[in-house]
Coordinates of C-alpha atoms in Angstrom, one line a residue:
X17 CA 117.8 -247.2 -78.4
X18 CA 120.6 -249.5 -80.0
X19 CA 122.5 -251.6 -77.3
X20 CA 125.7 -253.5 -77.7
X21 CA 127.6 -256.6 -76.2
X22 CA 131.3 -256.1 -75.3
X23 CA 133.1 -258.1 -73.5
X24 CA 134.7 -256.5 -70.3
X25 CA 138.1 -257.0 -71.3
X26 CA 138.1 -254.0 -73.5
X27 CA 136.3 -251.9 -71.1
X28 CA 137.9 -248.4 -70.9
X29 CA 139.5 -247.5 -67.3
X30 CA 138.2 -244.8 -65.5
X31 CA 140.5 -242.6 -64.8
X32 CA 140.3 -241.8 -60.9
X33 CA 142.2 -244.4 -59.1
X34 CA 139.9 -246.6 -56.7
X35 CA 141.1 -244.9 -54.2
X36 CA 140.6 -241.4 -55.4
X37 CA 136.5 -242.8 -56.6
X38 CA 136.0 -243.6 -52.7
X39 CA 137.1 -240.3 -51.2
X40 CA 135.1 -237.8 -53.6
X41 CA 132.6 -239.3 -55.7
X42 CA 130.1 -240.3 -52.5
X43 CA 129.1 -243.6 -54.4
X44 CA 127.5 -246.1 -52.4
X45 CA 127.6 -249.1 -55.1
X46 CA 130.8 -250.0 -57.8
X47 CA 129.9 -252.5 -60.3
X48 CA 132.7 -255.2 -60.5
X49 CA 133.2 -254.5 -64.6
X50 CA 134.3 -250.6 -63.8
X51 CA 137.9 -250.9 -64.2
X52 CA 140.1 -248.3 -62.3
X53 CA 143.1 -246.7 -63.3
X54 CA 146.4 -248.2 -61.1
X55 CA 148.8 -246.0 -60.2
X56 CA 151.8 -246.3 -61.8
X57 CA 154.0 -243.4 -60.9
X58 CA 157.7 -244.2 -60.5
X59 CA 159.1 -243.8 -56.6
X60 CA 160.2 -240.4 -56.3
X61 CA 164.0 -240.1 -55.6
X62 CA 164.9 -237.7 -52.7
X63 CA 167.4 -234.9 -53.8
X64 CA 167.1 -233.0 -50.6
X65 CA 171.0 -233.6 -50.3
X66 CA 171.8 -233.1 -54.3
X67 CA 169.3 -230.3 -55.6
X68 CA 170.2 -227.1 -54.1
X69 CA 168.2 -224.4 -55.1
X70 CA 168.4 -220.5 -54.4
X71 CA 165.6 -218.4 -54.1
X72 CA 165.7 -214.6 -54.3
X73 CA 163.0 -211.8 -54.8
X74 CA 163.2 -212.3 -58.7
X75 CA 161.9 -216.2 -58.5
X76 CA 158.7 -214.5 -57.1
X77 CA 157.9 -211.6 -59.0
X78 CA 155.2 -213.1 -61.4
X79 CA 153.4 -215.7 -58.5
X80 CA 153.6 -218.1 -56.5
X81 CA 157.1 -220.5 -56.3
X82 CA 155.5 -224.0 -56.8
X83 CA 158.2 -226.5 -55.8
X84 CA 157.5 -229.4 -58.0
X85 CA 160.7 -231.1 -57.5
X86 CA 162.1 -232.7 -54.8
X87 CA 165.3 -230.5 -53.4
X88 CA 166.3 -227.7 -50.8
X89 CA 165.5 -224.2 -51.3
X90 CA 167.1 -221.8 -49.6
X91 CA 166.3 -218.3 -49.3
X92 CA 169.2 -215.2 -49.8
X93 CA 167.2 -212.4 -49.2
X94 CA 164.0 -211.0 -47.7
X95 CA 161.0 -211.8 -49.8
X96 CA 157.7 -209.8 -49.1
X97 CA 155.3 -211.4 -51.9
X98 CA 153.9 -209.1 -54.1
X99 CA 152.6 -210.4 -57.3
X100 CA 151.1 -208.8 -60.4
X101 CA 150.9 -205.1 -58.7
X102 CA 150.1 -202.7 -60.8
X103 CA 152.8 -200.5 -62.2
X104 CA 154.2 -197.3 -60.5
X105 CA 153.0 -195.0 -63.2
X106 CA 149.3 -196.7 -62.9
X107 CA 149.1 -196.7 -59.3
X108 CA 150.8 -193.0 -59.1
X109 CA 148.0 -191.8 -61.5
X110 CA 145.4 -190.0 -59.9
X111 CA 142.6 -191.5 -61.0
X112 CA 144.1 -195.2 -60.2
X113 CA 141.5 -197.4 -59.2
X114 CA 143.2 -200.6 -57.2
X115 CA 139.8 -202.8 -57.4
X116 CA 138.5 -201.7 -61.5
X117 CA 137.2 -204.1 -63.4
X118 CA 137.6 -202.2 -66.5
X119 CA 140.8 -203.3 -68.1
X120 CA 141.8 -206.6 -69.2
X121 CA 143.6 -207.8 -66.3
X122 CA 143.2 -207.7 -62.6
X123 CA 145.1 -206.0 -60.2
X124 CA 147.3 -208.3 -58.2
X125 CA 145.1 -211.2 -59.4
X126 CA 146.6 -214.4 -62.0
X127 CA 146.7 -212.9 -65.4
X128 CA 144.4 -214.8 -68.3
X129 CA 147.7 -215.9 -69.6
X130 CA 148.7 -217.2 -66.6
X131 CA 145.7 -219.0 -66.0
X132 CA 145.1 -220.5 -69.5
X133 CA 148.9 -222.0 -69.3
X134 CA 148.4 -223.7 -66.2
X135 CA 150.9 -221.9 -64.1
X136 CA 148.1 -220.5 -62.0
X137 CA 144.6 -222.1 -63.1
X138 CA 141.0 -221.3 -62.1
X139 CA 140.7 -217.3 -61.5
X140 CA 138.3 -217.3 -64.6
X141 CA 136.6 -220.0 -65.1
X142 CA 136.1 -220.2 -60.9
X143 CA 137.1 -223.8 -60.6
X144 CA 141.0 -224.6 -59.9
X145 CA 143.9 -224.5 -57.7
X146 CA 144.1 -220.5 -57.8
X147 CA 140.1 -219.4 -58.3
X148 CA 140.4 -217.1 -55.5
X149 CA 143.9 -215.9 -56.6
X150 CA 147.3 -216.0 -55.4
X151 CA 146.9 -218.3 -52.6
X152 CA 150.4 -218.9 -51.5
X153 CA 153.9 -217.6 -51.5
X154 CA 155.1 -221.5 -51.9
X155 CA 153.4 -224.3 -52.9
X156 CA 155.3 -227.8 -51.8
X157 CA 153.6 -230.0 -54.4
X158 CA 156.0 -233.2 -53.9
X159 CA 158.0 -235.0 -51.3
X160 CA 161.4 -234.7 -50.3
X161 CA 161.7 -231.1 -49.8
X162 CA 163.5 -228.9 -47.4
X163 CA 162.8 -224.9 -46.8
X164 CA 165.5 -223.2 -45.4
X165 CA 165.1 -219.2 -44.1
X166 CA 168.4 -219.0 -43.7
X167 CA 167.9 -216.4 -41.0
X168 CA 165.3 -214.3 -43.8
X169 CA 161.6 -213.7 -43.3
X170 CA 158.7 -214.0 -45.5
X171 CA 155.5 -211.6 -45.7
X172 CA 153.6 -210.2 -47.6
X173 CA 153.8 -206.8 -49.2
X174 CA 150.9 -204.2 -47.2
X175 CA 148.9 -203.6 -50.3
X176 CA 149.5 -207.0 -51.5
X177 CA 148.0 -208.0 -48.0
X178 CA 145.5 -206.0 -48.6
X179 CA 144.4 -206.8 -52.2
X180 CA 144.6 -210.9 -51.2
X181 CA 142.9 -211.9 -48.2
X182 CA 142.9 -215.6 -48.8
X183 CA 147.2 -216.3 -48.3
X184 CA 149.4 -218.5 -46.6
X185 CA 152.9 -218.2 -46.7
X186 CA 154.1 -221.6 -47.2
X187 CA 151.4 -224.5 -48.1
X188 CA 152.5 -227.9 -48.1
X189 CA 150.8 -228.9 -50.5
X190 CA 149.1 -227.6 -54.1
X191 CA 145.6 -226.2 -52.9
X192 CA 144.8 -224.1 -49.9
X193 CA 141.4 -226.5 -49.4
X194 CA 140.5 -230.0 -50.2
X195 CA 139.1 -230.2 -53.3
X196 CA 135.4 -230.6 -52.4
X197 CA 135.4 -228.6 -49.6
X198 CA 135.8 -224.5 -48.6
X199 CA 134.5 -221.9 -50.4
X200 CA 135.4 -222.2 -54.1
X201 CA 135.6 -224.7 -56.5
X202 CA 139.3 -226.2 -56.4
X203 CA 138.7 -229.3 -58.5
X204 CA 141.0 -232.6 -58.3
X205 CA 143.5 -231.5 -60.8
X206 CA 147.0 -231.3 -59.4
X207 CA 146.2 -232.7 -56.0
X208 CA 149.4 -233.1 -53.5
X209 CA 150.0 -233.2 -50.4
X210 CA 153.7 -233.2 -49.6
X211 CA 155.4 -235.7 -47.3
X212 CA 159.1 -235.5 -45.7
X213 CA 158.9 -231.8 -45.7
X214 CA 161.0 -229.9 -43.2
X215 CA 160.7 -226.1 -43.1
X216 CA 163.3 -224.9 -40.9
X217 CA 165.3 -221.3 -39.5
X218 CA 166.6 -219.6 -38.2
X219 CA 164.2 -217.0 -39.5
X220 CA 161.2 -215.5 -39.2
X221 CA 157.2 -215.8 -41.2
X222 CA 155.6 -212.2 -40.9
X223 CA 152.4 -210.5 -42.2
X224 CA 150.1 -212.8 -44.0
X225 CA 146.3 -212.5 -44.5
X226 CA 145.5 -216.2 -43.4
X227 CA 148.5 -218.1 -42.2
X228 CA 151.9 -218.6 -42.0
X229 CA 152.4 -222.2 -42.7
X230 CA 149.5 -224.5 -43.8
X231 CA 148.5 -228.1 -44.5
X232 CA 146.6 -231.1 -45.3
X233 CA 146.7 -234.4 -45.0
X234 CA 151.0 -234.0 -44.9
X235 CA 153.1 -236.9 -43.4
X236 CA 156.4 -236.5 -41.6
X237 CA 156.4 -232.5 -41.6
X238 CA 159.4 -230.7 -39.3
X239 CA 158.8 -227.0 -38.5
X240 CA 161.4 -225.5 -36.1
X241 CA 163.6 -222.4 -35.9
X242 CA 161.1 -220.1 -36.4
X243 CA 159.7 -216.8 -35.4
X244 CA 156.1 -216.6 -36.4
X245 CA 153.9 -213.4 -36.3
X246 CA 151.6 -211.5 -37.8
X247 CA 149.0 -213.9 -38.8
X248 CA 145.3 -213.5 -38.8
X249 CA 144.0 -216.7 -38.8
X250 CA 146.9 -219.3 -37.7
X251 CA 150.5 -219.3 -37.4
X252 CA 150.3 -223.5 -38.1
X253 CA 147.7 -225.3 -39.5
X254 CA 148.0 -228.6 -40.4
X255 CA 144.9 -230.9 -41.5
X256 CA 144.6 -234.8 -41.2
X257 CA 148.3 -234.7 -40.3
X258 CA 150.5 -237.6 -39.5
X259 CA 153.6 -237.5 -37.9
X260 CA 154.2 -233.7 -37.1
X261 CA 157.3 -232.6 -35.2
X262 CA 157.5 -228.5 -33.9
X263 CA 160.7 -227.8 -32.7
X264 CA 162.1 -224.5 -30.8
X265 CA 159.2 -221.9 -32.6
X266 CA 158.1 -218.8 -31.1
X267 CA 154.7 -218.3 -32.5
X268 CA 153.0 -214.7 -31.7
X269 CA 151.8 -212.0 -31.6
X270 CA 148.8 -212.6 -33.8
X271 CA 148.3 -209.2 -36.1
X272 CA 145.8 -206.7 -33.9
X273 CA 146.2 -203.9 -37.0
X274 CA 143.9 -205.5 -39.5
X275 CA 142.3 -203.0 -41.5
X276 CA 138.7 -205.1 -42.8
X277 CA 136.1 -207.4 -42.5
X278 CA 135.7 -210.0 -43.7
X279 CA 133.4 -208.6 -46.1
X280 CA 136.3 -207.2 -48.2
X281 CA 137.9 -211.0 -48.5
X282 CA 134.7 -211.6 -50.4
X283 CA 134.3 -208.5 -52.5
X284 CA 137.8 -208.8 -53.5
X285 CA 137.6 -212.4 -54.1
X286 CA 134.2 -211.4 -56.0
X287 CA 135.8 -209.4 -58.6
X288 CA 136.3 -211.4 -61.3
X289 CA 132.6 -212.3 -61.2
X290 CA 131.7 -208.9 -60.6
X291 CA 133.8 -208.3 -63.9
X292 CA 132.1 -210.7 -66.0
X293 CA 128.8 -209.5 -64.9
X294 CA 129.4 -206.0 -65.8
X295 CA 130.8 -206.8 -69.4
X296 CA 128.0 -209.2 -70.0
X297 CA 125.1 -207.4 -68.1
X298 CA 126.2 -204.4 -67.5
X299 CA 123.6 -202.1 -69.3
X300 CA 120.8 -204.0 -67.7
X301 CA 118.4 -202.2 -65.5
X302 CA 117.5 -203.4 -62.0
X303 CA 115.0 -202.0 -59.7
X304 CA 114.9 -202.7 -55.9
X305 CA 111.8 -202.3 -53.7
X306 CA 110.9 -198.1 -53.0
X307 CA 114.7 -197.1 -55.3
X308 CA 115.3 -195.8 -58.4
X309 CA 115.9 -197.8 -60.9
X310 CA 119.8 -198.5 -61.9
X311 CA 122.0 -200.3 -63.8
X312 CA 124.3 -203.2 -63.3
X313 CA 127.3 -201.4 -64.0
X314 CA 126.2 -198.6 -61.4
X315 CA 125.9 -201.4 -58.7
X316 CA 129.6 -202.8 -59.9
X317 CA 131.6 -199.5 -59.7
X318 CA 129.5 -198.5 -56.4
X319 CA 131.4 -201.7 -55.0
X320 CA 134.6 -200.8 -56.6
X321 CA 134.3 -197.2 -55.4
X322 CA 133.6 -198.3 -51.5
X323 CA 136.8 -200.9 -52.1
X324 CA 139.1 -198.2 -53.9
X325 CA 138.3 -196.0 -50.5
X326 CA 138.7 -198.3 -48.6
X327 CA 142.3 -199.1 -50.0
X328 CA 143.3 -195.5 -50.4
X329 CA 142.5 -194.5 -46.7
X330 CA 144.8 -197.6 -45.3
X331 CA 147.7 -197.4 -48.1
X332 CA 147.8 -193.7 -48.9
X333 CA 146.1 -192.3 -46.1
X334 CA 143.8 -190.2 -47.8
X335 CA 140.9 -189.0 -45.5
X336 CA 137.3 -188.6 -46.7
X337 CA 134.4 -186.4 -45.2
X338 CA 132.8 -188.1 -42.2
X339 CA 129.6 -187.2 -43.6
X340 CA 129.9 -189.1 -47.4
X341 CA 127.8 -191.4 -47.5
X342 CA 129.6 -193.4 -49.5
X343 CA 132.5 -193.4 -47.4
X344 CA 130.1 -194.2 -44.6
X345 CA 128.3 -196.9 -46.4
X346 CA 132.1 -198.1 -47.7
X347 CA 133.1 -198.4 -43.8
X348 CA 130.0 -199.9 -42.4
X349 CA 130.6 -202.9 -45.1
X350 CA 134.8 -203.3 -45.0
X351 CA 136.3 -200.9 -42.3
X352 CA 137.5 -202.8 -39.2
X353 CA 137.3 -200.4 -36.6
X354 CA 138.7 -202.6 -33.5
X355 CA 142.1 -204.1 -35.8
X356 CA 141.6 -207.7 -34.2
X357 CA 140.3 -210.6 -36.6
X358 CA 136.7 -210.4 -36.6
X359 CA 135.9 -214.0 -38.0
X360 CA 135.4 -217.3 -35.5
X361 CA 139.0 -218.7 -35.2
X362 CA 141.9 -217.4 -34.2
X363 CA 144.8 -219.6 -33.3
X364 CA 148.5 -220.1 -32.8
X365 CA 149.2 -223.8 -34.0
X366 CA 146.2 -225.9 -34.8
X367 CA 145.8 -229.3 -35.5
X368 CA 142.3 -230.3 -36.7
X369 CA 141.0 -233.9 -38.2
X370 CA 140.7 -234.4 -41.9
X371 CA 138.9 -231.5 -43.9
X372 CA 139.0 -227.3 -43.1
X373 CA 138.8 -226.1 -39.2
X374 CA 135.3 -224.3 -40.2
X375 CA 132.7 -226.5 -38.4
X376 CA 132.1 -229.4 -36.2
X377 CA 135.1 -227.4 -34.2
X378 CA 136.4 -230.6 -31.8
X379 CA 134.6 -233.0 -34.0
X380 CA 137.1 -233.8 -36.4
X381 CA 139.6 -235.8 -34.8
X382 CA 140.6 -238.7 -37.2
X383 CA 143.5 -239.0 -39.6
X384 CA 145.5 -237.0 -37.2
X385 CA 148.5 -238.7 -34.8
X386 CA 151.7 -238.1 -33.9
X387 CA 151.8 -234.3 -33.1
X388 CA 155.3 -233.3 -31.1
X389 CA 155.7 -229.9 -30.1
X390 CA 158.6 -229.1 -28.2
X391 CA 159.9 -225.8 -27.0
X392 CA 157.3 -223.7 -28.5
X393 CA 155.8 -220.5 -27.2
X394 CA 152.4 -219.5 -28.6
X395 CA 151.1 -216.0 -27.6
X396 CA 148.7 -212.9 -28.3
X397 CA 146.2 -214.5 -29.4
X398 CA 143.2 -211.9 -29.9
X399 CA 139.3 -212.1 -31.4
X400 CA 136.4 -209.8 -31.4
X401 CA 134.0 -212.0 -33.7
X402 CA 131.2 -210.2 -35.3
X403 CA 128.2 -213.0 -35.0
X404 CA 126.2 -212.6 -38.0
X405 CA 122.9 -214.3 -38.0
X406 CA 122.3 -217.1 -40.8
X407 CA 119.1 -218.3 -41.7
X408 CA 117.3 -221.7 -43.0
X409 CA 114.1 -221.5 -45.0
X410 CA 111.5 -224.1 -44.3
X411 CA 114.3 -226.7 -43.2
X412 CA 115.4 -226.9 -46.9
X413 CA 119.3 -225.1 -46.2
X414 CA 120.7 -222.4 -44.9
X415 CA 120.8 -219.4 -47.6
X416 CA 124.4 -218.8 -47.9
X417 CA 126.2 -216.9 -51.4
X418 CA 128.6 -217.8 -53.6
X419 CA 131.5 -217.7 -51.1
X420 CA 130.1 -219.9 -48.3
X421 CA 129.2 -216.2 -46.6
X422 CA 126.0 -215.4 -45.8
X423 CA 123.1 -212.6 -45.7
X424 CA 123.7 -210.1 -42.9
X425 CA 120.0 -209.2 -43.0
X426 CA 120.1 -207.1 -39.5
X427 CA 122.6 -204.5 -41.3
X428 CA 120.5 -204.3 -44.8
X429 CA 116.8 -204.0 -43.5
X430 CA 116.0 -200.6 -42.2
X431 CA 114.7 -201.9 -38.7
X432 CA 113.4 -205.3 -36.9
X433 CA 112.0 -203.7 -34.6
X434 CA 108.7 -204.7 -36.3
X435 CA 108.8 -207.4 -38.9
X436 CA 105.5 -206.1 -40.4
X437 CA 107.3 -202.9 -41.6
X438 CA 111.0 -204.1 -42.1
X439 CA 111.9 -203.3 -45.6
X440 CA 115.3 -204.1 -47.4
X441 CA 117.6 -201.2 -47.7
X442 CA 120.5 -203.0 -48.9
X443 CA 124.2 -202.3 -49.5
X444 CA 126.6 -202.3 -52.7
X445 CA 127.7 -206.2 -51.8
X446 CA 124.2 -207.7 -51.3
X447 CA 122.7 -205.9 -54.1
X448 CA 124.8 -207.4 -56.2
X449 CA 124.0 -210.5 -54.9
X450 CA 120.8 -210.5 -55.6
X451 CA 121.8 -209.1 -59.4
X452 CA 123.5 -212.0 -59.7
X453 CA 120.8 -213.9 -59.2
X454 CA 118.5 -212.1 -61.3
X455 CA 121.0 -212.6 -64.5
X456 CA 123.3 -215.1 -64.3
X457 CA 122.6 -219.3 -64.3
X458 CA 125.9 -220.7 -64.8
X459 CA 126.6 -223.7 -62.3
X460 CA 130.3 -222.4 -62.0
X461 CA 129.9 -219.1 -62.1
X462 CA 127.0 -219.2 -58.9
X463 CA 129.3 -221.8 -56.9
X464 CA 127.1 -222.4 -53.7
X465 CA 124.6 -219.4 -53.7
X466 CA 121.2 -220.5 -52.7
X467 CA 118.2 -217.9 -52.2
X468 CA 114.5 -218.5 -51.8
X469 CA 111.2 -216.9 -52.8
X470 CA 110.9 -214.8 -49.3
X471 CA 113.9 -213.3 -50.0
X472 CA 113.6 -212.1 -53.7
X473 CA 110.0 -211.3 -52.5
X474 CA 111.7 -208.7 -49.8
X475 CA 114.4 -207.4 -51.7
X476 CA 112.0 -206.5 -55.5
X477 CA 108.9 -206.5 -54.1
X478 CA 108.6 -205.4 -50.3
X479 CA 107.4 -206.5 -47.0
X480 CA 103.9 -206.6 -47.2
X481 CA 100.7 -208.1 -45.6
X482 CA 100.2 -210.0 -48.8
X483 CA 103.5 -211.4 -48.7
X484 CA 104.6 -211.0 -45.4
X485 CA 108.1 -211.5 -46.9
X486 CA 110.5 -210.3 -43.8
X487 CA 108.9 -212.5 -41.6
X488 CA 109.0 -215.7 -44.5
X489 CA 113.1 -215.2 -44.3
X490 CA 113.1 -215.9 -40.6
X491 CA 110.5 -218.4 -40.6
X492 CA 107.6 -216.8 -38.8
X493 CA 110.2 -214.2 -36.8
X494 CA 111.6 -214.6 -33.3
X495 CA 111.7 -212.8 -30.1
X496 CA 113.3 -209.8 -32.0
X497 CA 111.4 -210.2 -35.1
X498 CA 107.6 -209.7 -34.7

């Protein structure tokens, strides 16, 4: 190989900042010749007092208001967010299917258009600020900014809060995760955290699938004046916040009617994948252990049939026969019979360290000070968590799918009472998985699924005394598992 002398005065620069190389790139050594990018963004000037801006339902009808520009927005009428339904002919047709992947576009999803502009990138390539949809109502992606209700609410529409289970309200700032953490692919692009935000009432924040307001890393943030309700994860969450004042907010009840799992978060954040898949692989056949033989496409539109149920029993309530077994396969997966959130947090106002609330809960104290909260009530708070059991193989990781989720073995093997005879039985979601696996190799597309051996051995070719592949997943069983 040729080599070549330069001097290091004409070095390119990288173009991270030294600051932005030490929070995401994990690198233990920097040679002294790498040259950094310097930041040299002009001082913002604050408008709050010039820059009025009013926002009615027609400034959210194609997706979420990002506020790029230092101001105050002010709301003069109800919103209840509701973007890229389908139309009322479509969804009045009677063969309307809410979740098909067989047209262009997704329902309630970013458009391609949208996404290959910028407005709202990452839905299709599954890395960027919107890659599991329309995350917020309102982005604040700069500082200086002041939300006014104006004694209005903001919600979400039922079927809009139904179709997008990954939502906050207002985020103050331009993604709902940092960008190397949670359960997509966000990437740097467009990073902000807004500072000098104040997001005030009288008015109220109502239904919403995640949160009502949510943040990271945000300095000098002023909430008050607020009625907040109808949450499912948080009515505030802020992040590796600095200087946080809550004034004179009433924040409760938490929502108790919440019609799924959290299984249908996934499938419904799954179907762009589950799109691709089908158009690419679709006539492929697959074969499970001791079942027919079926196609790809059958497994997609099983999972789109169980969804489309699913969505027509809570927004048209259309009753099925107890005894379909699709129906009871589609409710054993999604249906949430108790209403109350069935995942690990529930809170009124949280304040966490730097990085998500998901693990290490208590251990992720730093970057946060300065939390006032003054005349605030915080009540009905509710959980009935479903404890799913996740399990590591030999010590190498825990298996885990594309979302972060995991395997919920107990519900697809036919019985544990006896780990020599346990045999996978599956459902529409983890077969697909497993599909997935089979067929597809791109880093992007997969995100962070991992699966071993024992488990491909289980699900294609049985549990059996030559491969004694059910008790291989739990690593030689437990007290349960024999």
């Amino acid at each position: 190989p040729k080599s070549y002398q330069v001097p290091v005065s004409v070095l390119p620069v990288i173009s991270w900042t030294a600051e932005e190389a030490a929070s995401y790139a994990n690198i233990d050594y920097i040679h002294p010749n790498i040259k950094f990018a310097e930041d040299v963004s002009p001082p913002p000037v604050d408008k709050r007092d010039t820059n009025i801006v009013y926002l009615y339902k027609q400034d959210f009808i194609d997706g979420t208001y990002r506020i790029r520009e230092t101001g105050t927005y002010i709301l003069m009428e109800d919103i209840a967010f509701n973007f890229n339904p389908p139309s009322k002919a479509t969804m009045n047709s009677p063969d309307f299917s809410p979740n098909s992947i067989d047209d262009d576009e997704l329902y309630w999803f970013p458009t391609h258009a949208q996404d290959l502009n910028g407005d709202y990138p990452g839905l299709y390539s599954y890395a960027g600020s919107f890659s599991l949809g329309f995350f917020a109502g309102i982005t604040v992606e700069t500082d200086d900014v002041i939300i006014n209700l104006n004694g209005y609410s903001m919600s979400m529409d039922p079927t809009f809060y139904l179709q997008q289970r990954y939502f906050t309200l207002i985020e103050c700032g331009a993604k709902y995760f940092l960008p190397n953490q949670g359960p997509s692919n966000w990437q740097i692009a467009e990073e902000y955290y807004a500072a000098h935000l104040e997001i005030k009432g009288p008015g109220t924040l109502g239904l919403s699938s995640h949160h009502a307001i949510h943040g990271m890393r945000n300095e000098h943030l002023n909430i008050h004046d607020l009625d907040i309700t109808n949450f499912e994860v948080a009515g505030i969450q802020c992040n590796g916040c600095n200087n946080v004042n809550i004034d004179s907010c009433t924040v409760g009840p938490q929502n108790t009617n919440i019609p799924v799992l959290g299984r249908y978060a996934h499938a419904r954040a799954m179907l762009p994948r589950y799109k691709e898949l089908n158009d690419d692989y679709g006539d492929k056949e697959i074969t499970f252990y001791n079942r027919e033989t079926t196609t790809i496409s059958d497994l997609c539109q099983r999972i789109v049939d169980q969804m489309d149920m699913i969505y027509h029993n809570y927004i048209n309530n259309i009753e099925y026969d107890e005894d379909d077994e699709e129906w009871i396969a589609a409710k054993k997966l999604f249906y949430n019979p108790s209403g109350w959130m069935d995942g690990g947090s529930s809170y009124g106002v949280v304040f966490n360290g730097d990085g998500a609330a998901v693990v290490g809960m208590g251990q992720r104290i730093k970057e946060t000070s300065n939390i006032m909260m003054n005349n605030v009530e915080i009540y009905g708070i509710y959980n009935q968590v479903l404890e799913k059991i996740k399990v590591s193989i030999n010590k190498v990781g825990a298996s885990r799918l594309l979302l972060f989720d995991t395997i919920d073995w107990i519900a697809v093997t036919d019985s544990i009472e006896d780990g020599s005879t346990a045999q996978y039985i599956g459902d529409s979601y983890t077969d697909l998985i497993f599909a997935i696996k089979q067929n597809v190799d791109s880093w992007s597309y997969l995100n962070s699924l991992y699966l071993t051996e024992s488990e491909l051995q289980y699900v294609f070719e049985g549990n059996n005394a030559d491969n004694n592949a059910f008790r291989g997943i739990w690593q030689g069983g437990s007290p349960a598992i024999n």
